[in-house]
PDB file of C-alpha atoms in Angstrom:
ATOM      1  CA  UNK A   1      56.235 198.012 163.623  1.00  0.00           C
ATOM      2  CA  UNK A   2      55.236 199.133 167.102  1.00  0.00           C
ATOM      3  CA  UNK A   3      51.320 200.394 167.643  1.00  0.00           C
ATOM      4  CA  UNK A   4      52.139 203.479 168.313  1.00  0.00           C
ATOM      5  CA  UNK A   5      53.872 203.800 164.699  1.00  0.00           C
ATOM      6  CA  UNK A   6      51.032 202.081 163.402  1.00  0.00           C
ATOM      7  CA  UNK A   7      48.499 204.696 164.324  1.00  0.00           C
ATOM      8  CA  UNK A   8      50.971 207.231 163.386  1.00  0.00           C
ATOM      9  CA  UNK A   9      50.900 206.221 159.783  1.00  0.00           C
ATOM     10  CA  UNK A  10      47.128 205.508 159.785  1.00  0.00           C
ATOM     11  CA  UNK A  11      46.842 209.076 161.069  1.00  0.00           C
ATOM     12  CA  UNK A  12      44.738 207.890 164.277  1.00  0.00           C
ATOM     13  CA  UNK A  13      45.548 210.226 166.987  1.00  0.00           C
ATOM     14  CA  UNK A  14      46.445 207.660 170.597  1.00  0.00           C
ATOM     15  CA  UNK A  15      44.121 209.913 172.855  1.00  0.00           C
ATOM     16  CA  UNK A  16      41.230 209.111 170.259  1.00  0.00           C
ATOM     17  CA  UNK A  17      41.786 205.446 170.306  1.00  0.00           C
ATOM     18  CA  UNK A  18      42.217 205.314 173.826  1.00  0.00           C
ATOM     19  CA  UNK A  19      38.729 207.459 174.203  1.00  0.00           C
ATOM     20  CA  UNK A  20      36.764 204.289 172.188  1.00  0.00           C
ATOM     21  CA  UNK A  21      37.435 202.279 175.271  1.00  0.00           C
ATOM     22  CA  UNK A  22      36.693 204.273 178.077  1.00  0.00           C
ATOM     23  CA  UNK A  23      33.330 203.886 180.108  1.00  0.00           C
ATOM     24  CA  UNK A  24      31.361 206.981 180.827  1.00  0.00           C
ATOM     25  CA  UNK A  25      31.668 207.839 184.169  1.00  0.00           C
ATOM     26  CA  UNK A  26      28.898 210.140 185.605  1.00  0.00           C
ATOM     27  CA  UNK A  27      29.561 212.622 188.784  1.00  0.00           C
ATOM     28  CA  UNK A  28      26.016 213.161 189.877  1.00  0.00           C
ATOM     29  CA  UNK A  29      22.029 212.000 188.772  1.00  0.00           C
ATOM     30  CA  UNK A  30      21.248 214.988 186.596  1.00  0.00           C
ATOM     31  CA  UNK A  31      18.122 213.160 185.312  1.00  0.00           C
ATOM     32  CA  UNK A  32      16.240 213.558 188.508  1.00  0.00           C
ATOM     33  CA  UNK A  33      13.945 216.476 187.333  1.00  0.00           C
ATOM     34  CA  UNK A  34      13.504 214.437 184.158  1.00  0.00           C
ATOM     35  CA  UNK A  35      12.094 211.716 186.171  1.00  0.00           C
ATOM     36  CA  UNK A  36      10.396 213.537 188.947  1.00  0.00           C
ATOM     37  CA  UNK A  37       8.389 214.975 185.874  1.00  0.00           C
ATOM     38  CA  UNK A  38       7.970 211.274 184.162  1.00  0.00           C
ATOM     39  CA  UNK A  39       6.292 210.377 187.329  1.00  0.00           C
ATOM     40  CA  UNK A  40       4.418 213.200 188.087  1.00  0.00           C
ATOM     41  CA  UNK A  41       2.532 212.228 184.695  1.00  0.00           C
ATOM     42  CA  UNK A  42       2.409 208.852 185.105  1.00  0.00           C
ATOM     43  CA  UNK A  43      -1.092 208.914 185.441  1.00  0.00           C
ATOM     44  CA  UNK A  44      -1.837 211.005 182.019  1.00  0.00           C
ATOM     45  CA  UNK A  45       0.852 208.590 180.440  1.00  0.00           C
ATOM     46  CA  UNK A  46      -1.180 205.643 181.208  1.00  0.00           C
ATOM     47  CA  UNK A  47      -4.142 206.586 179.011  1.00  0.00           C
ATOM     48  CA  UNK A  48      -2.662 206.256 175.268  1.00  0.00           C
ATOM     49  CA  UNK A  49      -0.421 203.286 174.286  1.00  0.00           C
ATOM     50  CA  UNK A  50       2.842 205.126 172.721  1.00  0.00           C
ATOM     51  CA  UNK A  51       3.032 207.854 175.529  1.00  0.00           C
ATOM     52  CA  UNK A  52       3.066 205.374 177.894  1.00  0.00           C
ATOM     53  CA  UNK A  53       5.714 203.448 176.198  1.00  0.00           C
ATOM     54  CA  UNK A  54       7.699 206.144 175.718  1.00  0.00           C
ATOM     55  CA  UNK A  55       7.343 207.523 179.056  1.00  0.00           C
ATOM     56  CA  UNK A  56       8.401 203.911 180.060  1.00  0.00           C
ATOM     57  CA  UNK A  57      10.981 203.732 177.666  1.00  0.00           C
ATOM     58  CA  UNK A  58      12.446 206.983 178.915  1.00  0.00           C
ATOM     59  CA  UNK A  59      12.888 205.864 182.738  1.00  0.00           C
ATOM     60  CA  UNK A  60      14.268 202.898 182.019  1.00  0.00           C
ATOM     61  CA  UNK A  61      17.011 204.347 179.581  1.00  0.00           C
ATOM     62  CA  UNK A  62      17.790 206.292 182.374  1.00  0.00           C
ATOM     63  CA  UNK A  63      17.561 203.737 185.317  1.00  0.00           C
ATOM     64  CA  UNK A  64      20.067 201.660 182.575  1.00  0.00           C
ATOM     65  CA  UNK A  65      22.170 204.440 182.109  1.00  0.00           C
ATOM     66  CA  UNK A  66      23.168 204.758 185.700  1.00  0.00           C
ATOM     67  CA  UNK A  67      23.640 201.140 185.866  1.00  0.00           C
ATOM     68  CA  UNK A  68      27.471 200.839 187.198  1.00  0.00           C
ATOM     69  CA  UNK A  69      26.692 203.918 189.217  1.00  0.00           C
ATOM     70  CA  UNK A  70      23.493 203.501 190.776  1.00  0.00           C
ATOM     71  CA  UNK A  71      24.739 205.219 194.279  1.00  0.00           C
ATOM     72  CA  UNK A  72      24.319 208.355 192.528  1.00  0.00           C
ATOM     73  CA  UNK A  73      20.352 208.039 192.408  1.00  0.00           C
ATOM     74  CA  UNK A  74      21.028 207.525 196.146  1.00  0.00           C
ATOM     75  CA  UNK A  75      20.041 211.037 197.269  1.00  0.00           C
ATOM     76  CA  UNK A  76      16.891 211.226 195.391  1.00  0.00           C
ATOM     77  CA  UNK A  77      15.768 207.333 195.425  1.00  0.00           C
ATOM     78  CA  UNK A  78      13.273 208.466 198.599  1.00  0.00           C
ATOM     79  CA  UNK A  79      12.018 210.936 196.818  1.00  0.00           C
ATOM     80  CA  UNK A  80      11.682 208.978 193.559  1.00  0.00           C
ATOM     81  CA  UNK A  81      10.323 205.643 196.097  1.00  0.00           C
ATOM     82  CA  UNK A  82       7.678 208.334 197.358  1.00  0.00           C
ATOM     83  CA  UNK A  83       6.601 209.176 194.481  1.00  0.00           C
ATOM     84  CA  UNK A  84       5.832 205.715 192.905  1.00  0.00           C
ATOM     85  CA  UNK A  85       4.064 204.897 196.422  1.00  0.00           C
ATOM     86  CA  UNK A  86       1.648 207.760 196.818  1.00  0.00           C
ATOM     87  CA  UNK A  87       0.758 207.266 192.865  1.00  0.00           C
ATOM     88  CA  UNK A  88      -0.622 203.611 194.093  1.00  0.00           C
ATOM     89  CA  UNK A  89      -1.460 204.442 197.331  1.00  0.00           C
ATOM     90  CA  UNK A  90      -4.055 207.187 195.974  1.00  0.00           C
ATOM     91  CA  UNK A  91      -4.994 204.695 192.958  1.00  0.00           C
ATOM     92  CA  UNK A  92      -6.148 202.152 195.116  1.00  0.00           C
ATOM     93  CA  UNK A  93      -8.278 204.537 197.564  1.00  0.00           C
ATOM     94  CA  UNK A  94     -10.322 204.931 194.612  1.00  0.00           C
ATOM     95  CA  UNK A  95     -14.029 203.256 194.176  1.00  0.00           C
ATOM     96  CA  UNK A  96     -12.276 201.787 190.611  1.00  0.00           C
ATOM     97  CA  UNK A  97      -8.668 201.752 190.839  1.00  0.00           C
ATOM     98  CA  UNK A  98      -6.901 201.462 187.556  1.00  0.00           C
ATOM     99  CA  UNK A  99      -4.995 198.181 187.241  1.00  0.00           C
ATOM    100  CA  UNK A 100      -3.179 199.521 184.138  1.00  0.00           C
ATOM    101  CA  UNK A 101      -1.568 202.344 186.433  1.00  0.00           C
ATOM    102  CA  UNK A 102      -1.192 200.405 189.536  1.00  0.00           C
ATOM    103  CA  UNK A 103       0.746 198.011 186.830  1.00  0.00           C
ATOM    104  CA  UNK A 104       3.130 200.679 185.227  1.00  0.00           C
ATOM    105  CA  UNK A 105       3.833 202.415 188.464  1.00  0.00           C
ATOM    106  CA  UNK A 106       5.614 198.689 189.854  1.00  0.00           C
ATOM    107  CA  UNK A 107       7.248 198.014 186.541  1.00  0.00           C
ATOM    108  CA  UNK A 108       9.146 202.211 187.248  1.00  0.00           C
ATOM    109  CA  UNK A 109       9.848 200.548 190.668  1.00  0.00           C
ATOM    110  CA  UNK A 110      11.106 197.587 189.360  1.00  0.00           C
ATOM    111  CA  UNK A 111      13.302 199.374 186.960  1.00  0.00           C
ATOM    112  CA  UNK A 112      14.636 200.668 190.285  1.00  0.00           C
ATOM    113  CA  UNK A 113      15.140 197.822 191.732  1.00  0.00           C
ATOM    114  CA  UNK A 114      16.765 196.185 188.801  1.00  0.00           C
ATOM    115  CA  UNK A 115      19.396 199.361 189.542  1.00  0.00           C
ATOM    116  CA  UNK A 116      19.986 199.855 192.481  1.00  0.00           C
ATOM    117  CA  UNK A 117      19.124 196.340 194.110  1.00  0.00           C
ATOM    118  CA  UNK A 118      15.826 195.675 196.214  1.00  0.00           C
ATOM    119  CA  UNK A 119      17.820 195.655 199.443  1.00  0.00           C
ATOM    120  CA  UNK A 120      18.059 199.409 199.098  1.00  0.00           C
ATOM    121  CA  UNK A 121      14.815 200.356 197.279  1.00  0.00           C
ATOM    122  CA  UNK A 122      12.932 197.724 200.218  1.00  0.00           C
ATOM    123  CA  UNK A 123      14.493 200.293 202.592  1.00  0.00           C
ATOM    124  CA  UNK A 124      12.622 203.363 201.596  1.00  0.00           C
ATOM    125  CA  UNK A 125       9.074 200.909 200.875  1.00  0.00           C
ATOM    126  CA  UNK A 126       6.863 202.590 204.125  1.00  0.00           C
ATOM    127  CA  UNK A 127       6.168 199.591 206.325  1.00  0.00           C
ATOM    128  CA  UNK A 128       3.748 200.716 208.812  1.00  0.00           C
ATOM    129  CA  UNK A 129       1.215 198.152 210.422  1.00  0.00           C
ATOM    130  CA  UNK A 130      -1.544 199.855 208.391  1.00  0.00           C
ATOM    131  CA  UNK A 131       0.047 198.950 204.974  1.00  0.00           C
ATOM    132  CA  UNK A 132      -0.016 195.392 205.926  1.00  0.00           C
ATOM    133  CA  UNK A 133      -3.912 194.750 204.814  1.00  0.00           C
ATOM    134  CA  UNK A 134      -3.565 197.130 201.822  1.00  0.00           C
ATOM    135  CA  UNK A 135      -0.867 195.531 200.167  1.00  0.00           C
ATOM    136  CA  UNK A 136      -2.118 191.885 200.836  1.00  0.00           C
ATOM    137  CA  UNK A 137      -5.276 192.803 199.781  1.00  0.00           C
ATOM    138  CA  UNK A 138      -3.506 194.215 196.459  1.00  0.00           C
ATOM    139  CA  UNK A 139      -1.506 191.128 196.069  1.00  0.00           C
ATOM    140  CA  UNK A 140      -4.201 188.816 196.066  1.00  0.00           C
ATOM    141  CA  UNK A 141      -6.271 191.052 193.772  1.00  0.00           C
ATOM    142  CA  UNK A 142      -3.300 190.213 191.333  1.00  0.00           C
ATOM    143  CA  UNK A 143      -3.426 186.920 188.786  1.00  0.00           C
ATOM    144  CA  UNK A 144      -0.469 184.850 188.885  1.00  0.00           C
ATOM    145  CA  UNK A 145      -0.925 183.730 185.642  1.00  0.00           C
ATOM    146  CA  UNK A 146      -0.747 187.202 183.978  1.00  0.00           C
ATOM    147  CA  UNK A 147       2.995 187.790 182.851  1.00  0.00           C
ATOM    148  CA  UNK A 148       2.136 191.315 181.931  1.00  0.00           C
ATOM    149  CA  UNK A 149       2.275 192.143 185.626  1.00  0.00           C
ATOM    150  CA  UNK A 150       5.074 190.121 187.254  1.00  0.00           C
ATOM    151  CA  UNK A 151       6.572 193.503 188.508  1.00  0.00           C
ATOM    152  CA  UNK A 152       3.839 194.439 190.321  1.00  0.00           C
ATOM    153  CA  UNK A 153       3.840 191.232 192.468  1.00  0.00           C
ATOM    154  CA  UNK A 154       7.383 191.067 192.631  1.00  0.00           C
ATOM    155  CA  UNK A 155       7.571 194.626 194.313  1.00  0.00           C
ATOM    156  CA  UNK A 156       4.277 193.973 196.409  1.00  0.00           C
ATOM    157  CA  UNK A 157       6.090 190.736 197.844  1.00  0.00           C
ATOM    158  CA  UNK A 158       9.220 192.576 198.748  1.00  0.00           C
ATOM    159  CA  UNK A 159       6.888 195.465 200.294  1.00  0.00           C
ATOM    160  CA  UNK A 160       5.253 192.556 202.154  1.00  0.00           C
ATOM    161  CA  UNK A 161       8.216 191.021 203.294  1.00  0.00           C
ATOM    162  CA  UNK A 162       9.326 194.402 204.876  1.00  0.00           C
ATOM    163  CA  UNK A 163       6.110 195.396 206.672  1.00  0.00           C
ATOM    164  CA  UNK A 164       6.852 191.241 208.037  1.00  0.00           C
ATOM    165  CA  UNK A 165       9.773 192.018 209.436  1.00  0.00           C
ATOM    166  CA  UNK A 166       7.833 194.634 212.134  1.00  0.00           C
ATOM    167  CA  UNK A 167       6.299 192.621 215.084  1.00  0.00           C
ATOM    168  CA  UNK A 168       2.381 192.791 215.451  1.00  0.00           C
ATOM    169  CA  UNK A 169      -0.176 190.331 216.256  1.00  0.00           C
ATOM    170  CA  UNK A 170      -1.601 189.442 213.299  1.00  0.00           C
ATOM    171  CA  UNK A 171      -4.970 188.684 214.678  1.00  0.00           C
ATOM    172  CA  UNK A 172      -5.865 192.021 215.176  1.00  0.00           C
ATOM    173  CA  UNK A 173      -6.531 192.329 211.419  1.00  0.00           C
ATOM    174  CA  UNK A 174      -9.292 189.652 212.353  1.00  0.00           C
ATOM    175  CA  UNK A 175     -12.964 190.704 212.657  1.00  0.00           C
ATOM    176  CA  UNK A 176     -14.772 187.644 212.752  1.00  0.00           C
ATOM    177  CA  UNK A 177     -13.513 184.167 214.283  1.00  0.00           C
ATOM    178  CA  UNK A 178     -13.855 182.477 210.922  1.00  0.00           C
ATOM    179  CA  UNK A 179     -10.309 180.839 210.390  1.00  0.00           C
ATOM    180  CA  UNK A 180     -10.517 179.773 206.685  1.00  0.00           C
ATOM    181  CA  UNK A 181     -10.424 183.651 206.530  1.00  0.00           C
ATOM    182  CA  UNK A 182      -8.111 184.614 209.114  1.00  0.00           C
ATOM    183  CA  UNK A 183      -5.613 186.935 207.806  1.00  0.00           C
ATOM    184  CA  UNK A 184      -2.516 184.417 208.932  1.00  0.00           C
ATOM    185  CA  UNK A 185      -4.404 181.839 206.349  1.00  0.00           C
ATOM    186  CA  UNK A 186      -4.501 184.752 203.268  1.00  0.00           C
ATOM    187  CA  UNK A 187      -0.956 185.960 203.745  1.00  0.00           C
ATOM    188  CA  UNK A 188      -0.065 182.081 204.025  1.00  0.00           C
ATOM    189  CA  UNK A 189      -2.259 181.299 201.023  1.00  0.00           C
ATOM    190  CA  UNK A 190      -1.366 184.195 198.800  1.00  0.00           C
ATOM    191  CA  UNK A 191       2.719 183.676 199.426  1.00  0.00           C
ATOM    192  CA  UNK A 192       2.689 180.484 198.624  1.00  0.00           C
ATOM    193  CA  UNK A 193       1.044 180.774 194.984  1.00  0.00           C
ATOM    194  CA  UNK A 194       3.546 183.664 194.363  1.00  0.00           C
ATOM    195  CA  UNK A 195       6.292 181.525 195.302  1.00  0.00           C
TER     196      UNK A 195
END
């Protein structure tokens, strides 16, 4: 008995059976007010334990969804990178930053990273001169020994290894003439006990 008379006398229409086996192929990233709006309350998500969660939960059922089709975040993943950035950027300006939200903010960017691969998300991380200090300065404030927050140093080595790649003297972070604290000895000292 061939397959096809099989499913006839089980009654299981072909087209149904083939349906079971196809992938779901998407056409464009419809999710990106859904996310825009996830981020935009990051901050108020932060400060009870199941809406953050869930919030979390949320972005990365999306990042996952997309992942055999990430190029379709493409158009928005500046936007989205943005986003993410300013959220720490203003965080740490603060007298008090919040660790919890500089913390959730890298583990949405590593969701993104873990989609679309850090080669493209490193392209849209700003690396100025001026971000150089900041983000070492963040990245030592980190404890390796936490595994709670092993996103946020992955993401703030791969923003430091961009804002590397520009030339500049790196003495000209340097105030004083003190070399144990030179800036060349921190970025030295804090790569190595990432690594």
């Amino acid at each position: 008995m061939s397959p096809s008379t099989a499913n006839k006398n089980l009654d299981i229409d072909e087209e149904d059976l083939c349906c079971t086996n196809k992938k779901t192929h998407f056409y464009e990233f419809k999710e990106h007010e859904q996310v825009k709006k996830l981020l935009d309350n990051l901050a108020e998500n932060i400060k009870e334990l199941r809406s953050r969660e869930r919030s979390y939960e949320q972005f990365r059922f999306i990042c996952d969804t997309y992942q055999e089709q990430p190029h379709l975040i493409d158009p928005f993943l500046s936007d989205i990178v943005d986003k993410i950035i300013s959220t720490v950027k203003q965080e740490t300006q603060k007298e008090s930053p919040s660790k919890l939200l500089i913390d959730q903010a890298f583990k949405y960017m590593h969701c993104l990273a873990k989609m679309r691969g850090y080669k493209r998300i490193v392209q849209y991380l700003p690396h100025e001169i001026t971000d150089f200090e900041p983000v070492l300065k963040l990245l030592e404030s980190q404890d390796p020994r936490n595994s709670e927050s092993w996103e946020t140093r992955f993401i703030l080595l791969l923003w430091l290894s961009i804002i590397c790649i520009v030339p500049f003297d790196l003495e000209r972070f340097d105030a004083n003439d003190n070399q144990t604290d030179s800036i060349l000895n921190r970025f030295l000292k804090i790569t190595m006990v990432s690594f």
